[in-house]
Coordinates of C-alpha atoms in Angstrom, one line a residue:
X19 CA 5.1 -24.3 -9.9
X20 CA 3.1 -20.6 -9.5
X21 CA 3.1 -18.9 -6.2
X22 CA -0.5 -17.9 -4.9
X23 CA -1.2 -15.9 -1.9
X24 CA -4.2 -16.4 0.3
X25 CA -6.3 -15.0 2.6
X26 CA -8.5 -16.5 5.2
X27 CA -11.0 -14.3 6.3
X28 CA -12.5 -16.1 9.6
X29 CA -11.1 -19.0 11.2
X30 CA -12.5 -20.8 14.3
X31 CA -9.9 -21.5 16.8
X32 CA -10.7 -25.3 17.9
X33 CA -8.7 -25.3 21.0
X34 CA -10.3 -22.2 22.3
X35 CA -14.0 -22.4 21.8
X36 CA -15.4 -18.9 20.6
X37 CA -12.2 -17.5 19.5
X38 CA -11.9 -16.3 15.7
X39 CA -8.8 -15.1 13.9
X40 CA -7.7 -14.5 10.2
X41 CA -4.7 -15.5 8.4
X42 CA -2.7 -14.7 5.1
X43 CA 0.5 -16.0 3.5
X44 CA 1.8 -17.4 0.2
X45 CA 2.5 -20.7 -1.0
X46 CA 3.6 -22.5 -4.2
X47 CA 1.0 -24.9 -5.8
X48 CA -0.1 -26.2 -9.1
X49 CA -3.3 -24.6 -9.4
X50 CA -5.8 -22.4 -7.5
X51 CA -7.8 -25.3 -6.5
X52 CA -4.8 -27.2 -5.1
X53 CA -3.6 -24.1 -3.3
X54 CA -6.9 -23.8 -1.5
X55 CA -6.9 -27.4 -0.7
X56 CA -3.3 -26.9 0.8
X57 CA -4.3 -24.0 2.9
X58 CA -7.4 -25.7 4.4
X59 CA -5.5 -28.8 5.3
X60 CA -2.6 -26.6 7.0
X61 CA -5.1 -24.3 8.8
X62 CA -6.9 -27.7 10.2
X63 CA -3.8 -29.3 11.1
X64 CA -2.8 -26.3 13.2
X65 CA -6.2 -26.3 15.1
X66 CA -8.4 -23.9 13.1
X67 CA -11.4 -24.5 11.1
X68 CA -12.0 -22.3 8.3
X69 CA -15.7 -20.8 8.4
X70 CA -15.3 -17.8 6.1
X71 CA -14.0 -17.3 2.7
X72 CA -10.4 -18.4 1.7
X73 CA -9.2 -16.0 -1.2
X74 CA -6.5 -17.6 -3.4
X75 CA -4.8 -15.1 -6.0
X76 CA -1.9 -15.9 -8.3
X77 CA 1.2 -13.5 -7.6

């Protein structure tokens, strides 16, 4: 599977209203679309709601 890097520019912290953060990292996925969905799912499971762009690039 290809390796992708991601950058999530603006994330709302659902556990601390009014708090925002960003995230970046890498993951393996079958396609850019699958990578983006995986990142969104992972962020939400950790209490963050993506409200800005999530950029996916293949490494």
